[in-house]
Coordinates of C-alpha atoms and ligand atoms in Angstrom, one line a residue:
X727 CA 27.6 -255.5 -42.3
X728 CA 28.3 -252.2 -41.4
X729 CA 27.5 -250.8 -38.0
X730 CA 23.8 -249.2 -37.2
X731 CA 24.3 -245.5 -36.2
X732 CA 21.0 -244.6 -35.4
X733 CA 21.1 -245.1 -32.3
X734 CA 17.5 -247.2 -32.1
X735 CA 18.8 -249.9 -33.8
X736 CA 22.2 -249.5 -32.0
X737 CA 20.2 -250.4 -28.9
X738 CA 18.2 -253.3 -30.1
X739 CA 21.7 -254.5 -30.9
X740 CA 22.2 -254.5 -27.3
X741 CA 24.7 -251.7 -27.2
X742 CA 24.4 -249.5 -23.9
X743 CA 24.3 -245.7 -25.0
X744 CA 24.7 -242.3 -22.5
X745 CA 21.2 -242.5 -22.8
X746 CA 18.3 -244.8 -24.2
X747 CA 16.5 -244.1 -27.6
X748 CA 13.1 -242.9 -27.3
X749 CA 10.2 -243.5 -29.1
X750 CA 6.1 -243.7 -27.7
X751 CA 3.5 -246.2 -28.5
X752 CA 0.8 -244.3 -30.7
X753 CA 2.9 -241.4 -30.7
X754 CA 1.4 -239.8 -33.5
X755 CA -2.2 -239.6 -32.7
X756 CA -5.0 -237.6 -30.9
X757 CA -3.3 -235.7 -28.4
X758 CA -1.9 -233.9 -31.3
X759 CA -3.6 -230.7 -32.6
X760 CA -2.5 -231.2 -36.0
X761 CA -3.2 -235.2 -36.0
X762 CA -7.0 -234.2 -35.0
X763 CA -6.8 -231.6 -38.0
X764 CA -5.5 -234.2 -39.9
X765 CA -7.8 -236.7 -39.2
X766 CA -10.9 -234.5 -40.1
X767 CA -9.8 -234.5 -43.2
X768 CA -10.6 -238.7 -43.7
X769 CA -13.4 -240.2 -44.0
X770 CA -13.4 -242.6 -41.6
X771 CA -10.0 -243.6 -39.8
X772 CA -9.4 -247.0 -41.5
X773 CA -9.5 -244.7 -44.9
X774 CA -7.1 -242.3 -43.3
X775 CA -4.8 -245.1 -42.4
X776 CA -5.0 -246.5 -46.3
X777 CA -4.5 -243.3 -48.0
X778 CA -0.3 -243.0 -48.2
X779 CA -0.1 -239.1 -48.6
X780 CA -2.1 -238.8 -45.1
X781 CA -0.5 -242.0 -43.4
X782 CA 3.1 -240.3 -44.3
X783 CA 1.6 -237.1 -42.8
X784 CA 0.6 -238.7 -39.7
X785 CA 3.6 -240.5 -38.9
X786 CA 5.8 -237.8 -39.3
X787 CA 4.3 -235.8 -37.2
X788 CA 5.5 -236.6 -33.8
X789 CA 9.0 -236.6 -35.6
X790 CA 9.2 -233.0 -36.2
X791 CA 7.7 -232.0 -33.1
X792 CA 9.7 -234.3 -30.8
X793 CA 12.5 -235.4 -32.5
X794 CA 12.0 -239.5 -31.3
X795 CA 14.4 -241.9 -31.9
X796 CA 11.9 -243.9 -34.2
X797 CA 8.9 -243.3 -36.5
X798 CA 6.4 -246.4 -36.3
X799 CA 4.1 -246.7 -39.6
X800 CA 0.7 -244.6 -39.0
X801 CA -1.7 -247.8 -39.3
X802 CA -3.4 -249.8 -37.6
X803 CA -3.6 -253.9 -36.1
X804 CA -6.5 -254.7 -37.5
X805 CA -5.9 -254.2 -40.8
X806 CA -5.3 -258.0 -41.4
X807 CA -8.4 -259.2 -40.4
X808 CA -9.6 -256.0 -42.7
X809 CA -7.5 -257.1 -45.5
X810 CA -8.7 -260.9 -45.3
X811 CA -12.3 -259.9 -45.9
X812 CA -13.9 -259.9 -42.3
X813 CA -14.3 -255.6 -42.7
X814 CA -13.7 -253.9 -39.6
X815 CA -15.2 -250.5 -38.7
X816 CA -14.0 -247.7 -36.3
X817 CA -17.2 -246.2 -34.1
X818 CA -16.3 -243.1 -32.5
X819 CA -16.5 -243.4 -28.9
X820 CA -16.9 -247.4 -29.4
X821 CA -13.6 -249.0 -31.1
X822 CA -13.4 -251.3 -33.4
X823 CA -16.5 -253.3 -34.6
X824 CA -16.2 -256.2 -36.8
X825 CA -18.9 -259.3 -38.1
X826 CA -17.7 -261.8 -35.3
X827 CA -16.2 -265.3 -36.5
X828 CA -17.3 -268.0 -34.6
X829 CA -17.2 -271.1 -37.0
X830 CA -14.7 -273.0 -39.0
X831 CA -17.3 -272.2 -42.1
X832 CA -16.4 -268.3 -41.4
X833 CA -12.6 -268.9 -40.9
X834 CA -12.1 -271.2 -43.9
X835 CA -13.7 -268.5 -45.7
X836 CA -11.2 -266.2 -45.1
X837 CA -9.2 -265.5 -48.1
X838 CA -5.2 -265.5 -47.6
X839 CA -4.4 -264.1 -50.8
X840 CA -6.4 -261.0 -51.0
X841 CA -3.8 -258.9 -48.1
X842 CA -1.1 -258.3 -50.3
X843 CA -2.6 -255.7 -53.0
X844 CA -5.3 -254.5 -50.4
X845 CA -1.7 -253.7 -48.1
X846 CA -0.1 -251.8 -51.1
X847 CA -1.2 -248.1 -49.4
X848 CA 0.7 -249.2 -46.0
X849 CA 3.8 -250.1 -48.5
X850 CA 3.5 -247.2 -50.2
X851 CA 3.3 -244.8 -46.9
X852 CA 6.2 -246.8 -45.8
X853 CA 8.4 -246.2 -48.5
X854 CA 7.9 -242.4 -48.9
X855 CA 8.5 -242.4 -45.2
X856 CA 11.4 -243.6 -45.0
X857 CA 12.5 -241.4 -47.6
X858 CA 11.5 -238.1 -46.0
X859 CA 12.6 -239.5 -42.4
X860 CA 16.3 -237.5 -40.5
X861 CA 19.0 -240.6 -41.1
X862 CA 18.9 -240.8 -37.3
X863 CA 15.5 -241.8 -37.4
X864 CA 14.9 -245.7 -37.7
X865 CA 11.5 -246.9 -39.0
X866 CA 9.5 -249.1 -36.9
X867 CA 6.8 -251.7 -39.3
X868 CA 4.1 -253.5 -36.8
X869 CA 1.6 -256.1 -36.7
X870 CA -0.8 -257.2 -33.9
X871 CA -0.2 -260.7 -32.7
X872 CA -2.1 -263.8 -33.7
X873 CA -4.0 -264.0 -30.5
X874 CA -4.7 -260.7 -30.4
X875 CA -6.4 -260.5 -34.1
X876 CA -7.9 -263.5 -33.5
X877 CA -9.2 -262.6 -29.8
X878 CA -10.7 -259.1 -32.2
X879 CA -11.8 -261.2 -34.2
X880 CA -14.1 -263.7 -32.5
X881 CA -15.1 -261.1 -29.9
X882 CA -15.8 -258.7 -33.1
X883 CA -15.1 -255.6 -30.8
X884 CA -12.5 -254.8 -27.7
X885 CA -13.7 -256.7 -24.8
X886 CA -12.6 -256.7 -20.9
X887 CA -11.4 -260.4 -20.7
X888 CA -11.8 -261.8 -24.1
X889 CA -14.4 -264.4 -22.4
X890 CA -15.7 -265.5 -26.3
X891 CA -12.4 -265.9 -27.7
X892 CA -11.2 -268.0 -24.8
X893 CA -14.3 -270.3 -24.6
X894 CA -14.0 -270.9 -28.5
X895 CA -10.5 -271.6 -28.2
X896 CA -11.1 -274.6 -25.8
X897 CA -14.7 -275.3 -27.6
X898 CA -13.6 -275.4 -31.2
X899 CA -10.0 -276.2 -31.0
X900 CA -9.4 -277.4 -34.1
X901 CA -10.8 -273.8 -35.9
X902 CA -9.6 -272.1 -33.8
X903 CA -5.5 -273.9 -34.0
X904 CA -6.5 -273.0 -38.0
X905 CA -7.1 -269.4 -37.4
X906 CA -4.0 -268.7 -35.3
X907 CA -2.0 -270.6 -38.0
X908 CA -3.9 -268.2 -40.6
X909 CA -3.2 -265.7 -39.1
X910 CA 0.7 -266.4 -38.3
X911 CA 1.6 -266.9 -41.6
X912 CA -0.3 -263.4 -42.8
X913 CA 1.4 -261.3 -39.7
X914 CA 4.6 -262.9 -41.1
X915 CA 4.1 -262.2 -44.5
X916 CA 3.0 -258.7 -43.9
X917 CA 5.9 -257.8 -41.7
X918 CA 8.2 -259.1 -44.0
X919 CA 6.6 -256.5 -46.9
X920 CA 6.8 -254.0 -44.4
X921 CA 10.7 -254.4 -44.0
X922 CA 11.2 -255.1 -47.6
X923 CA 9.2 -251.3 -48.1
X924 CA 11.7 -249.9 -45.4
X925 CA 10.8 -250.8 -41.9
X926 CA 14.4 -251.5 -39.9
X927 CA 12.9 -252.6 -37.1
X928 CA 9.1 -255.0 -36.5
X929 CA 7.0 -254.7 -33.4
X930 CA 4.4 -257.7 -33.1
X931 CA 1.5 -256.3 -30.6
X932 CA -0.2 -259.1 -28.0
X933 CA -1.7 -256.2 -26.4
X934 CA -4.2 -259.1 -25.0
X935 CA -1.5 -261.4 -23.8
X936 CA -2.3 -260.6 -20.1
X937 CA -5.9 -262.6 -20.8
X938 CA -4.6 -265.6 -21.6
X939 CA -4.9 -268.6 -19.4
X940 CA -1.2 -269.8 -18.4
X941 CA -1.9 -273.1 -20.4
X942 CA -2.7 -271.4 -23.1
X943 CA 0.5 -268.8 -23.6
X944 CA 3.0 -271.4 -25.7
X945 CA 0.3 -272.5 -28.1
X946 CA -1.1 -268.9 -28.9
X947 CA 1.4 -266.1 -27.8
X948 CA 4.6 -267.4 -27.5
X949 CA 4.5 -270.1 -30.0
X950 CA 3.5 -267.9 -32.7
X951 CA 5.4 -265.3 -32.0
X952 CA 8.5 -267.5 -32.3
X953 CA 7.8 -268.7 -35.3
X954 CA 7.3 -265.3 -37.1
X955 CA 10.0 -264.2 -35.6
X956 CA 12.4 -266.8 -36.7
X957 CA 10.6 -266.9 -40.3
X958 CA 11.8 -262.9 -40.4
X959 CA 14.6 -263.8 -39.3
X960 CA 15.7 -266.5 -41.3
X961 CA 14.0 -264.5 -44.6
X962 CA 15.1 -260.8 -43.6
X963 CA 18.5 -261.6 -41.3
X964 CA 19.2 -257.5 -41.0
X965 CA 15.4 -256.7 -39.4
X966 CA 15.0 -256.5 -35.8
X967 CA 12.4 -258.0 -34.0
X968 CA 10.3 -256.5 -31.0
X969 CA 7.7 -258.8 -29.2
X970 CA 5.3 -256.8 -26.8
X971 CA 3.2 -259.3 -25.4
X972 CA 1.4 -257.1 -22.5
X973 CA 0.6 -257.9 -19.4
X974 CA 2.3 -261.5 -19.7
X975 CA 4.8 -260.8 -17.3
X976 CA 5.3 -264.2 -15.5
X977 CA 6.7 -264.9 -19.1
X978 CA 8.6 -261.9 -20.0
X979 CA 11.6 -264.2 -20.1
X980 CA 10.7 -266.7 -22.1
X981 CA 9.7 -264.1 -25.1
X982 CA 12.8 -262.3 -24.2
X983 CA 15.0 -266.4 -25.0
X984 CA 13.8 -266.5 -28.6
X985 CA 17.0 -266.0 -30.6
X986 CA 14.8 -264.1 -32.9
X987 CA 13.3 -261.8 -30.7
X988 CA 15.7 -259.2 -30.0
X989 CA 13.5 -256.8 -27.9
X990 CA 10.6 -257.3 -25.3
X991 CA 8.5 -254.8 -24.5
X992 CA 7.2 -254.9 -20.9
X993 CA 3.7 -252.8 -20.1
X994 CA 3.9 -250.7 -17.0
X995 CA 2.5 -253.4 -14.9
X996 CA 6.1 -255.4 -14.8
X997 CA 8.7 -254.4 -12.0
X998 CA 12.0 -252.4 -13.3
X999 CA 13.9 -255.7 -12.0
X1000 CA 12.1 -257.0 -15.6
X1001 CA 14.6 -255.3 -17.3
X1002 CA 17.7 -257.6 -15.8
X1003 CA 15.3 -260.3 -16.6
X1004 CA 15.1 -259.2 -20.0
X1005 CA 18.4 -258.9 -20.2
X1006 CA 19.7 -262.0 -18.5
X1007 CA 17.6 -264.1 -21.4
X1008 CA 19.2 -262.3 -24.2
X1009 CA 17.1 -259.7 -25.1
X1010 CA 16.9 -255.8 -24.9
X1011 CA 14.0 -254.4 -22.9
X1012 CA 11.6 -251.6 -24.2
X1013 CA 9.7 -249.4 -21.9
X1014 CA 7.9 -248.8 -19.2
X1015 CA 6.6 -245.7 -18.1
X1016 CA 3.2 -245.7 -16.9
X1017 CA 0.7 -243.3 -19.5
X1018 CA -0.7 -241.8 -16.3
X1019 CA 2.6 -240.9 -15.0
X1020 CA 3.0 -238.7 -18.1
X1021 CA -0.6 -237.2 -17.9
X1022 CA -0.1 -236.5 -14.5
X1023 CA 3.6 -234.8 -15.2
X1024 CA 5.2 -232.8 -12.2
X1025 CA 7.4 -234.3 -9.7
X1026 CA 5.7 -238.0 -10.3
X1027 CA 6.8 -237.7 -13.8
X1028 CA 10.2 -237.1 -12.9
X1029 CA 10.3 -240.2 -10.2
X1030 CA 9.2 -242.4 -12.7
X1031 CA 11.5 -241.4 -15.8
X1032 CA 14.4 -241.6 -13.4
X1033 CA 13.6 -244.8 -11.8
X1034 CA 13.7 -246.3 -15.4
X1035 CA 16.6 -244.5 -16.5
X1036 CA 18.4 -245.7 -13.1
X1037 CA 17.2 -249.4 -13.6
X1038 CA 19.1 -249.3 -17.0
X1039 CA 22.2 -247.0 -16.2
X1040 CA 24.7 -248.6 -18.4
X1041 CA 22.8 -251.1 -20.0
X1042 CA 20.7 -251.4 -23.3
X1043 CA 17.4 -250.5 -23.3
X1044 CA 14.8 -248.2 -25.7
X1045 CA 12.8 -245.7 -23.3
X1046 CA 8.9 -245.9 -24.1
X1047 CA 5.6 -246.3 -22.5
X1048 CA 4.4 -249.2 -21.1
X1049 CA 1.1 -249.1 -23.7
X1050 CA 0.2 -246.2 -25.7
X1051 CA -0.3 -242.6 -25.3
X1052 CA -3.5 -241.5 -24.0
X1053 CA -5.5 -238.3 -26.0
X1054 CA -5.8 -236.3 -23.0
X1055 CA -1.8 -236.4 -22.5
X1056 CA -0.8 -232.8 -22.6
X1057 CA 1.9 -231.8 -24.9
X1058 CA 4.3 -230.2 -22.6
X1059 CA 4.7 -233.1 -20.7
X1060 CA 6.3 -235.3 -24.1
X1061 CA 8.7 -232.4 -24.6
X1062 CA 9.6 -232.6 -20.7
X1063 CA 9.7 -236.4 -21.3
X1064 CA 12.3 -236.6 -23.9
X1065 CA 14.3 -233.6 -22.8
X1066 CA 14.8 -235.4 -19.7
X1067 CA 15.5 -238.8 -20.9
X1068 CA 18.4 -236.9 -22.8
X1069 CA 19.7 -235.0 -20.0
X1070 CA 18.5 -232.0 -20.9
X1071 CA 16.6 -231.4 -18.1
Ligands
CP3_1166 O1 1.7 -246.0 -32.6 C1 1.4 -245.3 -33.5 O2 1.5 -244.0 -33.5 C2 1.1 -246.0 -34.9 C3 -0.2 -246.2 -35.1 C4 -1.0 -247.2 -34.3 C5 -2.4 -247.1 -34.2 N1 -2.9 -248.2 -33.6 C6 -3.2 -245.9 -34.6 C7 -4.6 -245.7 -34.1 C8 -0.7 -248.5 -33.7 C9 0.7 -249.1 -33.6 C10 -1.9 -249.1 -33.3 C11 -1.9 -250.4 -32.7 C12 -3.2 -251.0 -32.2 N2 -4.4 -250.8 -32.7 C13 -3.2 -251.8 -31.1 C14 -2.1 -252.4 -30.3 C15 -1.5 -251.4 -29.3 C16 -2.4 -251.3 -28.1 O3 -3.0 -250.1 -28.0 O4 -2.5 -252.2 -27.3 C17 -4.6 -252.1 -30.9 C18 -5.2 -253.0 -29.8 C19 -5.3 -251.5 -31.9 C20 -6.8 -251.5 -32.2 C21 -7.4 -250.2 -32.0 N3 -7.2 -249.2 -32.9 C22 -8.4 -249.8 -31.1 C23 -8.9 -250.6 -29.9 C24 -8.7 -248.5 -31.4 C25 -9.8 -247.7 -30.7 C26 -9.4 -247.1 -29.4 C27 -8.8 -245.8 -29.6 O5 -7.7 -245.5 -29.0 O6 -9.5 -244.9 -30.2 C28 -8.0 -248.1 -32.5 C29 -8.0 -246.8 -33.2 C30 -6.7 -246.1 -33.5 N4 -5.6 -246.7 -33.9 C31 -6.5 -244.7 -33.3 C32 -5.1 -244.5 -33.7 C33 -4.4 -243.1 -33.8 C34 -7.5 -243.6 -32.9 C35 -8.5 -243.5 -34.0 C36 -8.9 -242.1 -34.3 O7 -8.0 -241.2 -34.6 O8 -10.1 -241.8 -34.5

């Protein structure tokens, strides 16, 4: 195999550059003019996100402005549970509002075979992507984790502590073991069409990880993660693998001593030593920098960037946010961000 040169996928290889890719969770996305102008032009967003020409549009957007390191694929988590026939809805103001499951009844009814042609517009966006990217640029493919779809998807909106899913997790067991099965063979699946429509690199979202009990991290985070990460990796050797499960960080390690997982990204919540930790269990850390840091900007900007940088001076690691960018995020502030990350000021 010849050597990656862009230098995102040099660094998930675990080489140590002069200085870390960049890329920024939702990075194309409201704090953008031209995303909101955009975005009046859909419907509603889940139509945005399935029509290619606008999806393309979207992710490409932060390239040109910013020149990152990595595009990631302008759609959204929940389009599995979207796809599988439990119809999600965007309320303005609200999030995400779908039917919520709560019954083996509803989760056997569920239909596994349906994501693959209702997915062709995230394939399609991907390809033409990659095709109009820079070749420096890497592509980035994602999926949310099983946990987190599932904790979506018995809540059937966002939810402070996931109370609902949790109680029907230890309540129903068995339907609920089912659904997270369900739902790690479809993340698998579509990840694996995401690579084969050009995605280099896969980023699996348990943005949710932080509310699970400790008992329950192997059998719904970690577990599953693992698995679809060694099923890429055994079906797709050349893709690389990023697992952000957020706000887990007692367990950072443990993700980051998968074989398959060849990146952990750690929210803003985990120490700078993570990194080392990271790195001492075989994997390349991604992140950290607080969103609120880079709202704020100014000389508390500036500490933080260069506490990360120095925490990783030498060693492998992809500069980003510890969770996504916020709407209100001025714009100067990302062009101060990445100039300074590359030493250019
Ligand atoms: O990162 C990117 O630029 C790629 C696109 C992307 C979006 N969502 C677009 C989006 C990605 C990677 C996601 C992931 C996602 N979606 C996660 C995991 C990451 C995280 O934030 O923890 C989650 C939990 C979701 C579910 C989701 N989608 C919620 C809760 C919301 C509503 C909250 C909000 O920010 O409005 C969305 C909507 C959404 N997804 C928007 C964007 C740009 C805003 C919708 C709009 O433009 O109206």
């Amino acid at each position: 195999m010849t050597k990656p040169t862009k230098p995102f996928l040099q660094a998930l290889s675990g080489e140590a550059l002069p200085r870390p890719p960049i890329w920024l969770m939702r990075q194309a996305g409201r704090y953008l003019p031209e995303y909101r102008e955009l975005r009046t032009r859909a419907k509603d967003f889940l139509d945005f996100c399935y029509t290619p020409e606008m999806a393309v549009e979207a992710t490409l957007q932060p390239i040109r402005r910013f020149g990152f390191d990595a595009a990631i694929i302008f759609s959204d988590i929940l389009v599995i549970p979207d796809a599988l026939g439990q119809p999600v809805r965007f309320v303005t103001g609200e999030g995400p509002k779908l039917e919520p499951i709560r019954s083996a009844r509803a989760i056997d009814q569920l239909d596994g075979e349906r994501p693959e042609a209702f997915l062709a517009p995230v394939y399609a966006a991907l390809r033409a992507t990659r095709a109009a990217l820079p070749v420096e640029t890497a592509l980035i493919g994602f999926a949310g984790a099983p946990w987190t779809l599932a904790a979506y998807m018995i809540e059937g909106a966002g939810s402070r502590d996931y109370a609902t899913a949790r109680k029907f997790a230890l309540a129903e067991p068995a339907a609920f073991n089912r659904l997270i099965s369900i739902l790690e063979d479809q993340v698998a699946r579509h990840l694996i069409r995401q690579i084969d429509a050009g995605a280099e690199a896969v980023q699996i979202f348990d943005s949710w990880a932080g509310a699970l009990p400790a008992y329950g991290v192997e059998a719904w985070s970690l577990g599953p993660i693992r698995r679809i990460a060694e099923r890429i990796k055994a079906e797709r050797p050349e893709a690389r693998m990023i697992a952000f499960p957020r706000g887990a960080d007692a367990f950072m390690a443990a993700y980051a001593a998968c074989p398959a997982i060849d990146a952990v990204s750690l929210g803003q919540s985990a120490p700078t030593s993570a990194f080392s930790a990271v790195r001492d269990a075989g994997a390349v850390p991604q992140g950290n920098l607080d969103p609120v840091a880079l709202i704020q900007g100014g000389a508390v900007l500036d500490r933080e960037i260069d506490a990360i940088l120095a925490a990783s001076a030498g060693r492998s690691h992809v500069f980003n946010l510890g969770h996504g960018i916020t709407p209100e995020t001025p714009i100067a502030h990302v062009e101060h961000l990445v100039a300074r990350v590359r030493g250019k000021a």
